[in-house]
């Protein structure tokens, strides 16, 4: 609290005189009379004892004001003068009041209260000195600790809750979007096939529950848990990834067990490095979907908690997030191998859908701002032939190697541009433009037709084409079909044809193997088409992308071949991947007998089985008008924009 100089001065003058008097009387060194020269000059004959010449008056005034300035300066500029000020001026009246009512109140000269004032000044000085000494003796880490604690205190106070904000999220009205669970298909064969997929889910889930409960994934051959370093020491990836599949298949007993595990065991306070992308698409995405499907608050709380923990990844000069992040320390870093100093397009470009929903469910706009900034950085950069290279340096904001892919390293970036527009109820015009421009560049530079008539999307290495297509790239059939409707009118039909051709090519990549399961990558050179030629590209790890494209194509065309192709995949999975303990990937799809890799990937439950189930469901089950799937097949509701009123809580 401040006090004006005008109010201080009279009190100060009085105090000055008063202090001098006290000192003199007490120490007996200077009689009261010796003060006279400061107020009068008795030996000047020409003047009366009370009158002075002008120059004398002037000198006296000078001396007096110099003295006052000195005292005033001492009070204001000596170290910790505030303590002096508070001791003398702010508290003196209180001290005086007390002395008046106290035992010494008879001493109207205030000898007692003067002592007390001086004692108080001394005490405050000593205290200030001790504090200063204490601070000087502290180690820098202790001081930093203190600063952090103070900061935390301020934040908590600002939130007005003095506790964990995660437990105090703003109220959000929950309204379940339509189609969370679907009607049974009328056609008996489809019903049977759908039931078969549910049975597969039950087998995969039961194996995990029995042999690997709480681990990230299941090893179905050795019947034990499997941990991938993508998640650091976060546990339960399969549980979180499978939640929404359990829900939409109406496996509610299993869903409840999974919910219970999340409530009691899902812990993000881990001192280990995680992949920001993987944790976002599987954990944040899985929790968000579980929340929107079930309305259970625990999922919203956990999603926001994890989202908050991912925010430090964006602390880079450009705001392009680090690929890896220690969730406890908040320290980010680049990938160890391959990417040089770069972050990866498909990773930093696949946060948008989840982060927009996090802002909506937490009331914290920071999530949305972070992902919008990524677009800003990208839009400032020149793009070779309109293409987005896979690598970007988060420090300099410059592209790394000019490699472009619609498969691994690039894929879901394109997917999220389109889906951001759809999820925004088609209001995100920037996302829309970026998507259709990028697709045009892909068509011109990467899309090719083989001599056998198969359309494929090649990879681009600094202007040179590598005629290879990854299993991951097969998702593009579904993506292009999903976006065809929003393309300029003259392109809609063309894009639907492209999507259908990509679906056919990817089906061929399955059909041309011994196990009828697709290889990790297949080539269109050296006299082959849609076949893997390198040993390290012949494996199948239960990936969903081909089935995902069948599902989209079925919804948009109702061409029965897509259900047939999906059913072929079901049979191959049952024949070659199903084991007593669960489902496993295989090492070589061209070998006549499967060699299992002993991993049941969490995306098998999140994506592959979910897309199969939806392929055999009616279109109103998680209808595209209401839901958008994140890249891990976690459905997120379209955020409706009421044209007359912004209703951030409105789900449908
Ligand atoms: C999934 O984790 C996601 O689909 C991701 O975008 C890439 N592919 C894997 C499954 O193949």
XYZ file of C-alpha atoms and ligand atoms in Angstrom:
663
model
C 0.000 0.000 0.000
C 1.417 3.382 -0.934
C 1.485 6.602 1.042
C 1.865 10.063 -0.500
C 4.915 12.330 0.147
C 2.583 15.131 1.244
C 1.267 12.966 4.003
C 4.740 11.773 4.936
C 6.556 15.097 5.283
C 4.943 16.604 8.404
C 5.259 13.324 10.230
C 8.858 13.064 9.109
C 9.810 16.518 10.409
C 8.269 15.823 13.737
C 9.977 12.513 13.954
C 13.322 14.046 13.046
C 13.132 16.569 15.857
C 11.747 14.034 18.203
C 14.506 11.534 17.468
C 17.228 14.137 17.976
C 15.729 15.113 21.308
C 15.495 11.589 22.536
C 19.067 10.822 21.571
C 20.374 13.916 23.358
C 18.485 13.311 26.520
C 19.340 9.714 26.683
C 23.033 9.918 25.872
C 23.554 13.305 27.590
C 25.959 14.463 24.904
C 24.187 17.389 23.397
C 22.048 19.777 25.464
C 18.775 20.892 23.988
C 20.261 24.381 23.585
C 22.833 23.203 21.090
C 20.006 22.671 18.747
C 19.433 26.395 18.700
C 21.946 27.259 15.960
C 19.687 25.285 13.704
C 16.762 27.418 14.686
C 18.306 30.765 15.913
C 21.564 32.794 16.143
C 21.676 34.402 19.665
C 25.152 36.156 19.425
C 24.288 38.353 16.460
C 23.997 41.820 18.074
C 22.189 43.568 15.268
C 19.426 41.117 15.341
C 16.932 40.302 17.966
C 17.150 36.757 19.277
C 14.304 35.802 17.119
C 15.158 37.704 13.937
C 17.746 36.871 11.234
C 19.256 38.546 8.206
C 18.118 37.342 4.836
C 21.402 35.531 4.028
C 21.355 33.825 7.422
C 17.821 32.762 6.843
C 18.861 31.466 3.481
C 21.850 29.528 4.883
C 19.715 28.141 7.653
C 17.127 27.065 5.163
C 19.799 25.437 3.007
C 21.341 23.557 5.931
C 17.969 22.481 7.170
C 16.750 21.267 3.801
C 20.086 19.470 3.158
C 19.606 17.683 6.443
C 16.061 16.779 5.642
C 17.086 15.518 2.202
C 19.810 13.383 3.785
C 17.414 11.812 6.257
C 14.744 11.346 3.653
C 17.219 9.787 1.246
C 18.465 7.449 3.924
C 14.969 6.217 4.568
C 14.073 5.700 0.925
C 17.333 4.446 -0.520
C 18.948 2.368 2.139
C 18.544 -1.386 1.473
C 15.059 -2.655 2.253
C 13.826 0.823 2.966
C 10.295 -0.435 2.646
C 10.732 -2.220 5.923
C 11.827 1.024 7.523
C 8.917 2.830 5.987
C 6.444 0.298 7.119
C 8.014 0.145 10.535
C 8.055 3.854 11.084
C 5.210 5.324 9.142
C 2.701 2.623 8.608
C 2.903 1.203 12.084
C 3.917 4.107 14.248
C 0.394 5.345 14.757
C -0.616 1.889 15.885
C 2.310 1.770 18.272
C 1.371 5.145 19.602
C -2.205 4.131 20.072
C -1.117 1.133 22.031
C 1.211 3.119 24.280
C -1.548 5.532 25.025
C -3.675 2.794 26.399
C -0.789 0.818 27.817
C 0.910 0.965 31.227
C 3.227 3.842 30.170
C 0.475 6.029 28.860
C 1.163 8.579 31.584
C 4.433 9.424 29.848
C 3.026 11.924 27.411
C 6.596 12.631 26.193
C 6.239 9.126 24.764
C 9.581 7.885 25.973
C 8.197 4.313 26.020
C 6.651 4.544 22.598
C 9.808 6.135 21.180
C 11.820 3.212 22.481
C 9.367 0.835 20.981
C 9.549 2.604 17.603
C 13.338 2.470 17.619
C 13.256 -1.143 18.733
C 10.858 -1.927 15.925
C 13.128 -0.228 13.371
C 16.090 -2.214 14.688
C 14.104 -5.446 14.655
C 12.908 -4.919 11.105
C 16.453 -4.186 9.998
C 17.756 -7.314 11.634
C 14.997 -9.375 10.057
C 15.745 -7.926 6.626
C 19.438 -8.663 7.078
C 18.731 -12.235 8.114
C 16.469 -12.787 5.119
C 19.084 -11.356 2.770
C 21.736 -13.598 4.315
C 19.447 -16.592 4.043
C 18.808 -15.892 0.351
C 22.517 -15.477 -0.329
C 23.276 -18.785 1.336
C 20.645 -20.689 -0.720
C 21.793 -22.842 -3.613
C 20.572 -21.749 -7.039
C 18.440 -24.879 -7.358
C 16.752 -24.071 -4.056
C 16.037 -20.563 -5.256
C 14.657 -21.934 -8.527
C 12.529 -24.309 -6.516
C 11.166 -21.406 -4.507
C 10.371 -19.500 -7.692
C 8.568 -22.531 -9.118
C 6.586 -23.002 -5.912
C 5.623 -19.343 -5.959
C 4.551 -19.627 -9.582
C 2.457 -22.714 -8.847
C 0.864 -20.888 -5.942
C 0.008 -17.925 -8.132
C -1.483 -20.182 -10.820
C -3.545 -22.078 -8.273
C -4.730 -18.849 -6.698
C -5.565 -17.449 -10.112
C -7.677 -20.531 -10.757
C -9.355 -19.852 -7.471
C -9.282 -23.463 -6.438
C -5.971 -24.104 -4.746
C -5.932 -27.614 -6.219
C -5.765 -29.669 -9.351
C -7.558 -27.991 -12.258
C -8.107 -31.397 -13.878
C -10.614 -32.168 -11.160
C -12.290 -28.873 -11.757
C -12.958 -28.745 -15.460
C -15.652 -26.374 -16.634
C -19.141 -27.759 -16.962
C -19.811 -29.214 -20.375
C -23.295 -30.318 -21.226
C -23.067 -33.876 -22.507
C -25.284 -34.886 -25.405
C -24.549 -38.195 -27.072
C -24.227 -37.762 -30.835
C -26.442 -40.119 -32.851
C -25.289 -43.507 -34.051
C -23.042 -44.518 -31.161
C -24.463 -47.996 -31.434
C -26.070 -49.269 -34.605
C -29.037 -51.250 -35.771
C -28.520 -54.836 -36.795
C -28.249 -55.117 -40.588
C -31.374 -56.682 -42.081
C -29.533 -58.984 -44.444
C -28.833 -62.280 -42.581
C -25.448 -62.900 -44.202
C -24.216 -59.444 -43.259
C -25.567 -59.923 -39.736
C -23.656 -63.159 -39.449
C -20.453 -61.591 -40.720
C -20.837 -58.723 -38.329
C -21.341 -61.182 -35.475
C -18.195 -62.980 -36.591
C -16.185 -59.755 -36.317
C -17.545 -59.212 -32.822
C -16.424 -62.716 -31.944
C -12.931 -61.843 -33.234
C -12.913 -58.764 -31.010
C -13.912 -60.909 -28.060
C -11.074 -63.327 -28.757
C -8.507 -60.546 -29.103
C -9.761 -58.837 -25.943
C -9.978 -62.016 -23.881
C -6.410 -62.962 -24.792
C -5.173 -59.561 -23.779
C -7.213 -59.586 -20.583
C -5.994 -63.020 -19.623
C -2.318 -62.772 -20.463
C -1.389 -59.108 -20.653
C -3.891 -57.078 -18.644
C -2.441 -53.607 -17.990
C 0.462 -54.002 -20.411
C 0.467 -52.018 -23.595
C -0.014 -54.970 -25.902
C -0.301 -58.748 -25.932
C 2.209 -61.308 -27.111
C -0.236 -63.989 -28.241
C 2.357 -66.718 -28.873
C 4.337 -66.371 -25.663
C 1.161 -65.294 -23.837
C 2.538 -62.338 -22.012
C 2.557 -58.541 -22.075
C 4.427 -56.521 -24.671
C 5.697 -52.983 -24.214
C 6.650 -50.729 -27.040
C 8.846 -47.723 -26.331
C 6.387 -45.517 -28.226
C 4.552 -45.038 -24.963
C 7.497 -44.746 -22.566
C 6.247 -46.188 -19.319
C 2.586 -45.328 -19.863
C 0.620 -48.541 -19.572
C -2.624 -49.919 -20.964
C -2.450 -48.884 -24.653
C -4.689 -51.770 -25.722
C -7.281 -50.930 -23.081
C -7.541 -47.272 -24.110
C -7.318 -48.030 -27.833
C -10.087 -50.651 -27.557
C -12.568 -48.726 -25.403
C -14.688 -47.326 -28.214
C -14.662 -50.574 -30.203
C -15.990 -52.388 -27.139
C -18.665 -49.731 -26.793
C -19.874 -49.712 -30.385
C -19.948 -53.537 -30.417
C -22.051 -53.335 -27.255
C -19.558 -55.364 -25.225
C -20.515 -53.455 -22.109
C -19.153 -55.838 -19.491
C -15.728 -55.517 -21.115
C -16.170 -51.773 -21.519
C -16.918 -51.432 -17.806
C -13.823 -53.436 -16.867
C -11.738 -51.214 -19.131
C -13.301 -48.079 -17.620
C -12.522 -49.333 -14.159
C -8.887 -49.916 -15.126
C -8.641 -46.408 -16.582
C -10.098 -44.914 -13.405
C -7.761 -46.777 -11.097
C -4.582 -47.336 -13.055
C -4.095 -45.101 -16.060
C -1.203 -42.901 -15.026
C 0.542 -40.224 -17.062
C 2.991 -39.151 -14.367
C 5.779 -41.134 -15.932
C 9.398 -40.132 -16.066
C 10.016 -41.424 -19.563
C 10.029 -40.281 -23.153
C 6.991 -40.922 -25.326
C 6.068 -40.362 -28.946
C 3.845 -37.274 -28.939
C 2.049 -38.507 -32.063
C 1.382 -42.066 -30.882
C 0.261 -40.996 -27.450
C -2.026 -38.418 -29.005
C -3.719 -40.634 -31.589
C -4.099 -43.681 -29.340
C -4.498 -42.344 -25.803
C -5.937 -38.851 -26.258
C -8.020 -40.018 -29.225
C -9.189 -43.174 -27.436
C -10.171 -41.285 -24.291
C -12.001 -38.574 -26.222
C -14.035 -41.139 -28.150
C -14.826 -43.078 -25.002
C -16.073 -39.832 -23.473
C -18.250 -38.869 -26.415
C -19.725 -42.359 -26.689
C -20.362 -43.015 -23.007
C -20.514 -39.555 -21.422
C -18.284 -40.742 -18.568
C -16.414 -37.791 -17.045
C -13.358 -39.868 -16.202
C -12.471 -40.034 -19.891
C -12.752 -36.276 -20.383
C -10.626 -35.692 -17.293
C -7.939 -38.145 -18.382
C -7.872 -36.812 -21.938
C -7.389 -33.232 -20.746
C -4.794 -34.295 -18.193
C -2.770 -36.029 -20.884
C -3.272 -33.163 -23.314
C -1.834 -30.742 -20.733
C 1.173 -33.006 -20.377
C 1.793 -32.907 -24.110
C 1.794 -29.111 -24.318
C 5.510 -28.661 -23.430
C 6.346 -30.466 -26.690
C 5.423 -27.224 -28.464
C 8.174 -25.249 -26.736
C 10.336 -24.891 -29.829
C 11.330 -21.694 -31.646
C 8.698 -22.366 -34.319
C 5.992 -24.020 -32.244
C 6.373 -27.179 -34.351
C 6.336 -29.816 -31.603
C 9.143 -32.148 -30.727
C 8.644 -35.745 -31.830
C 9.509 -37.103 -28.385
C 8.686 -35.756 -24.962
C 9.451 -36.689 -21.384
C 6.050 -36.396 -19.741
C 7.468 -35.658 -16.321
C 10.163 -33.116 -17.090
C 8.415 -31.671 -20.143
C 11.706 -31.850 -22.042
C 11.303 -32.602 -25.706
C 13.727 -33.899 -28.294
C 13.999 -35.000 -31.882
C 13.809 -38.573 -33.059
C 17.009 -40.507 -32.610
C 17.277 -41.926 -36.085
C 16.540 -41.011 -39.643
C 14.969 -37.621 -39.256
C 18.145 -35.613 -38.583
C 17.044 -32.580 -36.595
C 13.554 -32.795 -37.937
C 10.031 -33.373 -36.802
C 7.865 -35.512 -39.055
C 4.943 -34.258 -41.108
C 2.625 -37.134 -40.235
C 3.409 -36.633 -36.551
C 3.153 -32.884 -35.974
C 0.395 -32.779 -38.588
C -1.771 -35.319 -36.779
C -2.760 -33.486 -33.621
C -5.395 -31.174 -34.969
C -8.632 -33.121 -34.404
C -7.803 -34.160 -30.851
C -6.480 -30.744 -29.825
C -9.557 -28.918 -31.110
C -11.692 -31.235 -28.988
C -9.379 -30.778 -26.007
C -9.904 -27.026 -26.148
C -13.611 -27.566 -26.344
C -13.750 -29.950 -23.390
C -11.283 -28.112 -21.165
C -12.135 -24.500 -21.911
C -8.423 -23.974 -22.554
C -7.883 -22.350 -25.962
C -4.169 -23.181 -25.916
C -4.667 -26.597 -27.513
C -6.394 -25.144 -30.537
C -3.900 -22.293 -30.804
C -0.972 -24.705 -30.879
C -2.302 -26.679 -33.815
C -3.429 -23.611 -35.731
C 0.116 -22.273 -35.401
C 1.457 -25.418 -37.104
C -0.594 -24.548 -40.157
C 0.679 -20.970 -40.041
C 4.288 -22.191 -40.162
C 3.490 -24.527 -43.062
C 1.666 -21.857 -45.011
C 4.667 -19.540 -44.828
C 6.963 -22.118 -46.439
C 7.584 -22.698 -50.131
C 6.475 -26.164 -51.131
C 8.385 -28.001 -53.848
C 5.849 -28.622 -56.650
C 3.144 -27.847 -54.084
C 4.193 -30.940 -52.093
C 4.856 -31.157 -48.346
C 8.223 -32.760 -47.529
C 8.175 -35.321 -44.714
C 10.785 -33.552 -42.571
C 10.730 -30.106 -40.980
C 13.274 -28.668 -38.574
C 11.369 -27.395 -35.504
C 14.158 -24.949 -34.645
C 14.682 -23.258 -37.989
C 11.249 -23.893 -39.480
C 12.918 -25.131 -42.690
C 12.221 -28.321 -44.603
C 14.691 -31.163 -44.186
C 15.224 -33.659 -47.032
C 12.770 -33.247 -49.884
C 11.131 -36.640 -49.468
C 7.390 -36.826 -49.913
C 5.066 -39.690 -49.040
C 1.359 -40.287 -48.677
C 2.333 -43.383 -46.681
C 4.590 -43.539 -43.628
C 5.894 -40.103 -42.474
C 3.281 -38.157 -44.422
C -0.066 -39.991 -44.467
C -2.267 -38.677 -41.687
C -1.207 -35.045 -42.220
C -3.328 -35.018 -45.397
C -6.063 -36.978 -43.671
C -6.283 -34.391 -40.864
C -6.549 -31.418 -43.238
C -9.669 -32.917 -44.775
C -11.100 -34.166 -41.493
C -10.472 -30.847 -39.724
C -12.711 -29.248 -42.321
C -15.382 -31.948 -41.941
C -15.204 -31.927 -38.140
C -15.674 -28.153 -38.132
C -19.032 -28.633 -39.866
C -17.271 -27.508 -43.041
C -16.330 -24.093 -41.673
C -12.550 -24.569 -41.573
C -11.917 -23.178 -45.052
C -8.156 -23.082 -44.536
C -8.041 -26.834 -43.850
C -10.208 -27.468 -46.875
C -8.019 -25.436 -49.221
C -4.814 -26.978 -47.917
C -6.259 -30.465 -48.443
C -7.500 -30.017 -52.007
C -4.331 -28.159 -53.056
C -2.181 -30.920 -51.594
C -4.264 -33.617 -53.279
C -3.841 -31.869 -56.619
C -0.044 -31.845 -56.142
C -0.128 -35.532 -55.170
C -2.149 -36.411 -58.251
C 0.212 -34.520 -60.539
C 3.503 -35.664 -59.043
C 2.969 -38.977 -57.270
C -0.064 -40.801 -58.661
C 0.737 -43.190 -61.502
C -0.845 -46.074 -63.421
C 1.096 -49.300 -63.967
C 1.274 -50.940 -67.366
C -1.165 -53.534 -65.977
C -3.648 -50.731 -65.229
C -3.180 -50.444 -61.451
C -3.264 -46.933 -59.989
C -0.754 -46.356 -57.225
C 0.745 -43.500 -55.224
C 4.533 -43.521 -55.452
C 7.085 -41.903 -53.143
C 9.026 -38.787 -54.126
C 12.726 -38.466 -53.328
C 13.892 -34.954 -54.193
C 12.084 -35.001 -57.531
C 12.721 -38.674 -58.376
C 9.936 -41.235 -58.071
C 10.320 -44.479 -56.179
C 7.616 -46.766 -57.575
C 6.638 -48.270 -54.301
C 3.413 -48.013 -52.331
C 3.137 -48.778 -48.621
C 0.316 -50.624 -46.870
C -0.044 -47.369 -44.926
C -0.688 -45.486 -48.194
C -3.765 -47.635 -48.815
C -5.758 -45.473 -46.394
C -5.731 -42.850 -49.177
C -8.529 -44.644 -51.058
C -10.876 -43.982 -48.127
C -9.617 -40.455 -47.654
C -10.076 -39.492 -51.296
C -13.596 -40.990 -51.298
C -14.462 -39.073 -48.132
C -13.273 -35.812 -49.662
C -14.689 -36.317 -53.153
C -18.022 -34.799 -52.271
C -16.451 -31.485 -51.189
C -14.179 -31.202 -54.237
C -15.050 -28.749 -57.027
C -18.051 -30.204 -58.900
C -16.028 -31.264 -61.951
C -13.610 -33.239 -59.752
C -16.029 -35.215 -57.556
C -16.542 -38.085 -60.009
C -12.860 -38.171 -60.887
C -11.836 -38.415 -57.248
C -14.336 -41.206 -56.586
C -12.775 -43.115 -59.491
C -9.285 -42.534 -58.100
C -10.438 -43.807 -54.707
C -11.947 -46.936 -56.261
C -8.767 -47.587 -58.242
C -6.585 -47.291 -55.166
C -8.911 -49.690 -53.333
C -8.516 -52.164 -56.198
C -4.723 -51.861 -56.198
C -4.568 -52.459 -52.469
C -6.883 -55.439 -52.788
C -4.506 -56.792 -55.449
C -1.605 -56.431 -53.023
C -3.483 -58.884 -50.763
C -4.725 -61.154 -53.523
C -1.203 -61.677 -54.918
C 0.180 -63.184 -51.712
C 0.079 -66.741 -50.408
C -1.690 -65.803 -47.173
C -4.110 -63.304 -48.770
C -2.829 -60.647 -46.388
C -1.077 -57.511 -47.625
C 2.670 -56.835 -47.414
C 4.065 -53.750 -45.697
C 5.080 -52.279 -49.071
C 4.696 -53.358 -52.686
C 6.367 -52.244 -55.873
C 5.694 -51.414 -59.459
C 9.118 -51.881 -60.976
C 11.468 -54.654 -62.032
C 8.629 -56.442 -63.838
C 6.276 -56.748 -60.822
C 3.063 -55.013 -59.879
C 1.629 -54.752 -56.369
C 4.133 -57.264 -55.006
C 6.794 -56.857 -52.324
C 10.237 -57.665 -53.652
C 12.358 -56.982 -50.573
C 12.311 -59.365 -47.678
C 11.959 -56.541 -45.177
C 8.739 -55.388 -46.839
C 6.916 -58.725 -46.794
C 5.493 -58.631 -43.293
C 1.919 -57.972 -42.187
C 1.322 -56.545 -38.717
C -2.498 -56.597 -38.579
C -2.672 -53.127 -40.097
C -6.086 -51.601 -40.891
C -5.576 -49.284 -43.906
C -6.850 -51.581 -46.666
C -9.970 -52.537 -44.707
C -10.466 -48.870 -43.789
C -10.639 -48.028 -47.490
C -13.115 -50.891 -48.122
C -15.343 -49.464 -45.391
C -15.376 -45.952 -46.882
C -15.903 -47.291 -50.386
C -18.804 -49.451 -49.217
C -20.481 -46.490 -47.531
C -20.163 -44.273 -50.610
C -20.922 -46.806 -53.332
C -22.681 -49.792 -51.750
C -20.805 -51.893 -54.250
C -20.964 -55.422 -52.706
C -17.405 -56.201 -53.757
C -16.103 -54.142 -50.855
C -17.910 -56.319 -48.344
C -16.630 -59.368 -50.164
C -13.060 -58.099 -50.020
C -13.500 -57.372 -46.335
C -14.787 -60.868 -45.771
C -11.747 -62.313 -47.583
C -9.589 -60.424 -45.082
C -11.596 -61.827 -42.161
C -11.007 -65.361 -43.414
C -7.299 -64.779 -43.898
C -6.994 -63.303 -40.410
C -8.831 -66.252 -38.930
C -6.745 -68.745 -40.820
C -3.273 -67.288 -40.424
C -3.226 -64.812 -37.568
C -5.573 -66.343 -35.003
C -3.882 -68.213 -32.182
C -5.102 -69.597 -28.900
C -3.779 -66.489 -27.117
C -5.076 -63.835 -29.534
C -4.051 -62.551 -32.986
C -0.524 -62.146 -34.286
C 1.166 -60.447 -37.238
C 3.134 -62.586 -39.721
C 6.648 -62.137 -41.022
C 6.154 -63.080 -44.661
C 2.839 -62.996 -46.462
C 4.325 -64.905 -49.424
C 5.306 -67.938 -47.344
C 2.758 -70.760 -47.438
C 2.788 -71.210 -43.660
C 2.726 -68.209 -41.347
C 5.651 -67.302 -39.152
C 4.132 -65.256 -36.347
C 5.738 -62.095 -35.012
C 4.079 -62.584 -31.597
C 2.514 -59.112 -31.310
C -1.147 -58.220 -31.178
C -0.942 -54.522 -32.043
C -3.326 -52.249 -30.170
C -4.517 -50.799 -33.496
C -5.852 -54.241 -34.419
C -8.596 -53.708 -31.809
C -8.895 -49.960 -32.347
C -8.958 -49.937 -36.132
C -8.873 -53.212 -38.050
C -11.718 -54.880 -36.172
C -13.720 -51.652 -35.855
C -13.577 -50.934 -39.589
C -14.545 -54.541 -40.324
C -17.497 -54.285 -37.962
C -18.645 -51.020 -39.554
C -18.227 -52.534 -43.014
C -20.915 -55.033 -42.017
C -23.075 -52.467 -40.203
C -25.718 -50.106 -41.501
C -24.588 -46.643 -42.571
C -26.283 -44.977 -39.604
C -23.794 -46.558 -37.242
C -21.283 -43.766 -36.606
C -22.616 -41.962 -39.659
C -20.163 -39.655 -41.435
C -22.583 -36.746 -41.032
C -22.044 -36.828 -37.303
C -18.673 -38.428 -36.732
C -15.126 -38.087 -38.016
C -12.593 -40.837 -37.321
C -9.195 -39.866 -36.073
C -6.266 -41.661 -37.664
C -6.505 -44.449 -35.090
C -10.228 -44.914 -35.963
C -11.431 -43.175 -32.822
C -14.693 -41.434 -33.681
C -14.982 -37.749 -32.750
C -18.198 -35.800 -33.195
C -18.607 -33.068 -35.775
C -18.653 -29.731 -33.954
C -21.849 -28.067 -35.090
C -21.708 -24.365 -35.730
C -25.048 -22.806 -35.078
C -25.050 -19.886 -37.468
C -26.960 -17.633 -35.075
C -25.222 -18.482 -31.852
C -21.834 -19.957 -30.946
C -22.515 -22.908 -28.669
C -19.167 -24.443 -27.779
C -20.815 -27.194 -25.747
C -23.170 -28.331 -28.394
C -22.132 -31.716 -29.625
C -24.658 -32.338 -32.294
C -2.110 -46.507 -36.827
O -1.527 -46.353 -35.588
C -2.559 -45.202 -37.357
O -3.465 -45.459 -38.363
C -1.467 -44.364 -37.899
O -1.940 -43.223 -38.564
C -0.577 -45.118 -38.840
N -0.947 -46.455 -38.934
C -1.158 -47.213 -37.747
C -1.686 -48.570 -38.085
O -1.181 -49.107 -39.240
